Tab-separated table of C-alpha atoms and ligand atoms in Angstrom:
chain	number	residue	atom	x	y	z
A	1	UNK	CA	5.922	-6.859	-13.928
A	2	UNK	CA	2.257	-7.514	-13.946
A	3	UNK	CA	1.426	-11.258	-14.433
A	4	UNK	CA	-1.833	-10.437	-16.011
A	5	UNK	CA	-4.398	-13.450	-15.913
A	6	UNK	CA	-1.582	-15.938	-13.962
A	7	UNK	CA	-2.079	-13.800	-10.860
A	8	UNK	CA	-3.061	-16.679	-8.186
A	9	UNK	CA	-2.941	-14.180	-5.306
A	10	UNK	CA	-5.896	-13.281	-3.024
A	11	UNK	CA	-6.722	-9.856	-4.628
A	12	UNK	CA	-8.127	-7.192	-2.247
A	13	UNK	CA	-12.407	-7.072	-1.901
A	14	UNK	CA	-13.492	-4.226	-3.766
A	15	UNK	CA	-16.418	-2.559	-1.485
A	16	UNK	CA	-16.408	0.469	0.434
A	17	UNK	CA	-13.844	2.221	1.059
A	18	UNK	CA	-11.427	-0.201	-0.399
A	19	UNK	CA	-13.286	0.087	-3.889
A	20	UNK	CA	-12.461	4.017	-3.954
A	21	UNK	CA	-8.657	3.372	-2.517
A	22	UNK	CA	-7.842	0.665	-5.444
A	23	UNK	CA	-9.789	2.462	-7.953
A	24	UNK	CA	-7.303	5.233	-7.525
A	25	UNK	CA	-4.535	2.889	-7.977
A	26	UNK	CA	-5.532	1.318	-10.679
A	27	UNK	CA	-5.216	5.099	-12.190
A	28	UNK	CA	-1.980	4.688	-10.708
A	29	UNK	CA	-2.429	7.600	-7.961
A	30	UNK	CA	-2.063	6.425	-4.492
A	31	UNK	CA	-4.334	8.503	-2.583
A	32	UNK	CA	-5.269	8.479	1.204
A	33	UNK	CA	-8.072	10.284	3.030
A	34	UNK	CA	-7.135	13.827	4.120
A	35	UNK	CA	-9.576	15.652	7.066
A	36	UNK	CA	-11.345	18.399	5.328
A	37	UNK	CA	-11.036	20.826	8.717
A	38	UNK	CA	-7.535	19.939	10.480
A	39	UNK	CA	-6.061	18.538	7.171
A	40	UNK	CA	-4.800	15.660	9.202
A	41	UNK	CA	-3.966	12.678	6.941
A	42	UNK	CA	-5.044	8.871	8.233
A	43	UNK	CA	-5.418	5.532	6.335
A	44	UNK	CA	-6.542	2.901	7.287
A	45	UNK	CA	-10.175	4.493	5.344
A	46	UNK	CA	-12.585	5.262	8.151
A	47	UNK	CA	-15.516	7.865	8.619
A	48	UNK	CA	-14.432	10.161	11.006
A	49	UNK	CA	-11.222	12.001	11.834
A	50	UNK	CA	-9.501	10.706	14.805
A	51	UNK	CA	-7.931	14.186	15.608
A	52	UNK	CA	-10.595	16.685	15.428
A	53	UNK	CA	-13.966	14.451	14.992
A	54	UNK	CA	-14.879	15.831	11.601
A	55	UNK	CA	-16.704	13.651	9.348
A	56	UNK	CA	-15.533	16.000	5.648
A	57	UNK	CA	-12.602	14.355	4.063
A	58	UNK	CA	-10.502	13.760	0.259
A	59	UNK	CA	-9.058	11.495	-1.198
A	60	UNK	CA	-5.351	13.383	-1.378
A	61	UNK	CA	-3.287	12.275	-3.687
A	62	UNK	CA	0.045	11.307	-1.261
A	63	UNK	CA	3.614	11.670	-2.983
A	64	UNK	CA	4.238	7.851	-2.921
A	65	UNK	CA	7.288	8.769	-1.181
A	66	UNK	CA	8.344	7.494	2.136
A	67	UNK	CA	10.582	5.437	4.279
A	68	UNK	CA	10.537	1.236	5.412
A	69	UNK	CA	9.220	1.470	8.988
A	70	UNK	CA	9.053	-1.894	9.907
A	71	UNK	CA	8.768	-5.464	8.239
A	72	UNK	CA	8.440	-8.925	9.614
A	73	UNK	CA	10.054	-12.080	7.635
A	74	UNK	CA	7.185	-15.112	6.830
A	75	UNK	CA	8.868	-18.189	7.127
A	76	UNK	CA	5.826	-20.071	6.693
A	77	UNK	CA	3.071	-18.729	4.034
A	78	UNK	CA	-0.297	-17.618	5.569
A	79	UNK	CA	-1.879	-19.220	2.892
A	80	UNK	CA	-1.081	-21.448	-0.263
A	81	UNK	CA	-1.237	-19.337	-3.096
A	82	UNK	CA	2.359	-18.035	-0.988
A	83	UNK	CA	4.118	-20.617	-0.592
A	84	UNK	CA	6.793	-20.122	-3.638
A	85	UNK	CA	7.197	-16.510	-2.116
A	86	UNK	CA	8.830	-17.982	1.094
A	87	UNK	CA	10.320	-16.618	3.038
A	88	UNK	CA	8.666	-13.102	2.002
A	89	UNK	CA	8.865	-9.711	3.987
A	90	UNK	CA	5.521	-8.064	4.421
A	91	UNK	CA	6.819	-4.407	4.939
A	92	UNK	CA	5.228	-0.940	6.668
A	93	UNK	CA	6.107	2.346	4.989
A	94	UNK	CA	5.806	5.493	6.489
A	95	UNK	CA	4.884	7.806	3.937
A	96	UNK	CA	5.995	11.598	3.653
A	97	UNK	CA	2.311	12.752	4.820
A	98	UNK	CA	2.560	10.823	7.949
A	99	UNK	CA	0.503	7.421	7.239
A	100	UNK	CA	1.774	3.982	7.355
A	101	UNK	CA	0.715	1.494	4.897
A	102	UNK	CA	1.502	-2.512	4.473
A	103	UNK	CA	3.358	-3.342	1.668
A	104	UNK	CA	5.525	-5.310	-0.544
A	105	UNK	CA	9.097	-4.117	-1.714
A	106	UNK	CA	9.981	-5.322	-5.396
A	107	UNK	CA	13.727	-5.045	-5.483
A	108	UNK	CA	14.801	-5.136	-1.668
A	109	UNK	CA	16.339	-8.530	-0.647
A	110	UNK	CA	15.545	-9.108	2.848
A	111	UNK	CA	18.896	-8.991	3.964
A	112	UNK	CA	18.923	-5.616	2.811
A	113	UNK	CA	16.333	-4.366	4.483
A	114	UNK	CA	16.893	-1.711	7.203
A	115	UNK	CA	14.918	0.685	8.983
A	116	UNK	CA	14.114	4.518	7.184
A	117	UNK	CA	15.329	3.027	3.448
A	118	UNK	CA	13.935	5.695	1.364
A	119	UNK	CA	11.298	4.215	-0.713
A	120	UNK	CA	8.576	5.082	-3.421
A	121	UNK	CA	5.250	3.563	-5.060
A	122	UNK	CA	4.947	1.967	-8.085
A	123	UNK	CA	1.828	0.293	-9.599
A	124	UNK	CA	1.827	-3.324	-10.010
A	125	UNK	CA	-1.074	-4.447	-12.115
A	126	UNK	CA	-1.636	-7.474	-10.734
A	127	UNK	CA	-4.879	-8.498	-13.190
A	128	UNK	CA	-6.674	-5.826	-15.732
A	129	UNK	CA	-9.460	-4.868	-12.491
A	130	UNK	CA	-6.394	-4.609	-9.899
A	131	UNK	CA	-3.328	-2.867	-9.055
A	132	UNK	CA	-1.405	-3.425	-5.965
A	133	UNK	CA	0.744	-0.193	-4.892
A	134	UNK	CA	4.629	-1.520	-3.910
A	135	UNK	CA	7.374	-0.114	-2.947
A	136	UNK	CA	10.838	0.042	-4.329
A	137	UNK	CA	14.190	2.193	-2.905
A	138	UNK	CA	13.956	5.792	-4.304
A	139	UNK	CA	16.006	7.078	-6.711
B	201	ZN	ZN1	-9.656	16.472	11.405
């Protein structure tokens, strides 16, 4: 699964925010900030709660389990290091707490895709400093 030290992907920046999300992941726990007052889940990472202002938040650890809410088909890579993925389907899963993530399904063919396919995380790990959560159809 992982292609340790062949991995010719653009990996994700690790600053911020992003540094705590795929620091998590590369426990394998995907985790998503939770509003410390209304409880209100949100990703992407940012300060303040949208619902109820609140700056106090976790990092909740989410089920991993959720449903395809939308993808789009890439007939043309973005960028090089895609090309031999082509043509590729970038997905959005909704996940049981009520956040939607972008994603990558490892054993959906793209004419199999269809909207609300029960899904769950697994942990690629892309190089020894990075995991990338996917998605595969739940069990
Ligand atoms: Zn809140």
């Amino acid at each position: 699964m992982a292609e340790t030290h062949e991995y010719k992907r653009p990996v994700p920046k690790m600053r911020g925010f992003a540094a705590e999300f795929y620091a998590y992941c590369k426990q394998h726990e995907l985790r998503f900030q939770r509003c410390a007052d209304c409880r209100t889940w949100r990703h992407v990472p940012r300060d303040m709660c949208a619902k109820c202002g609140s700056f106090a938040w976790e990092w909740a650890q989410s089920s991993g389990k959720g449903t395809l809410f939308s993808w789009t088909t890439a007939m043309q890579p973005m960028l090089p290091q895609f090309a031999d993925l082509v043509p590729y389907s970038p997905v959005v899963v909704e996940l049981e707490e009520g956040v939607r993530m972008l994603s990558w399904l490892t054993d959906v063919e793209d004419a199999d895709l269809q909207l609300d396919l029960p899904l769950e995380v697994v942990f690629d790990d892309v190089t020894p400093e990075v995991t990338l959560p996917k998605f595969r159809r739940a069990g």
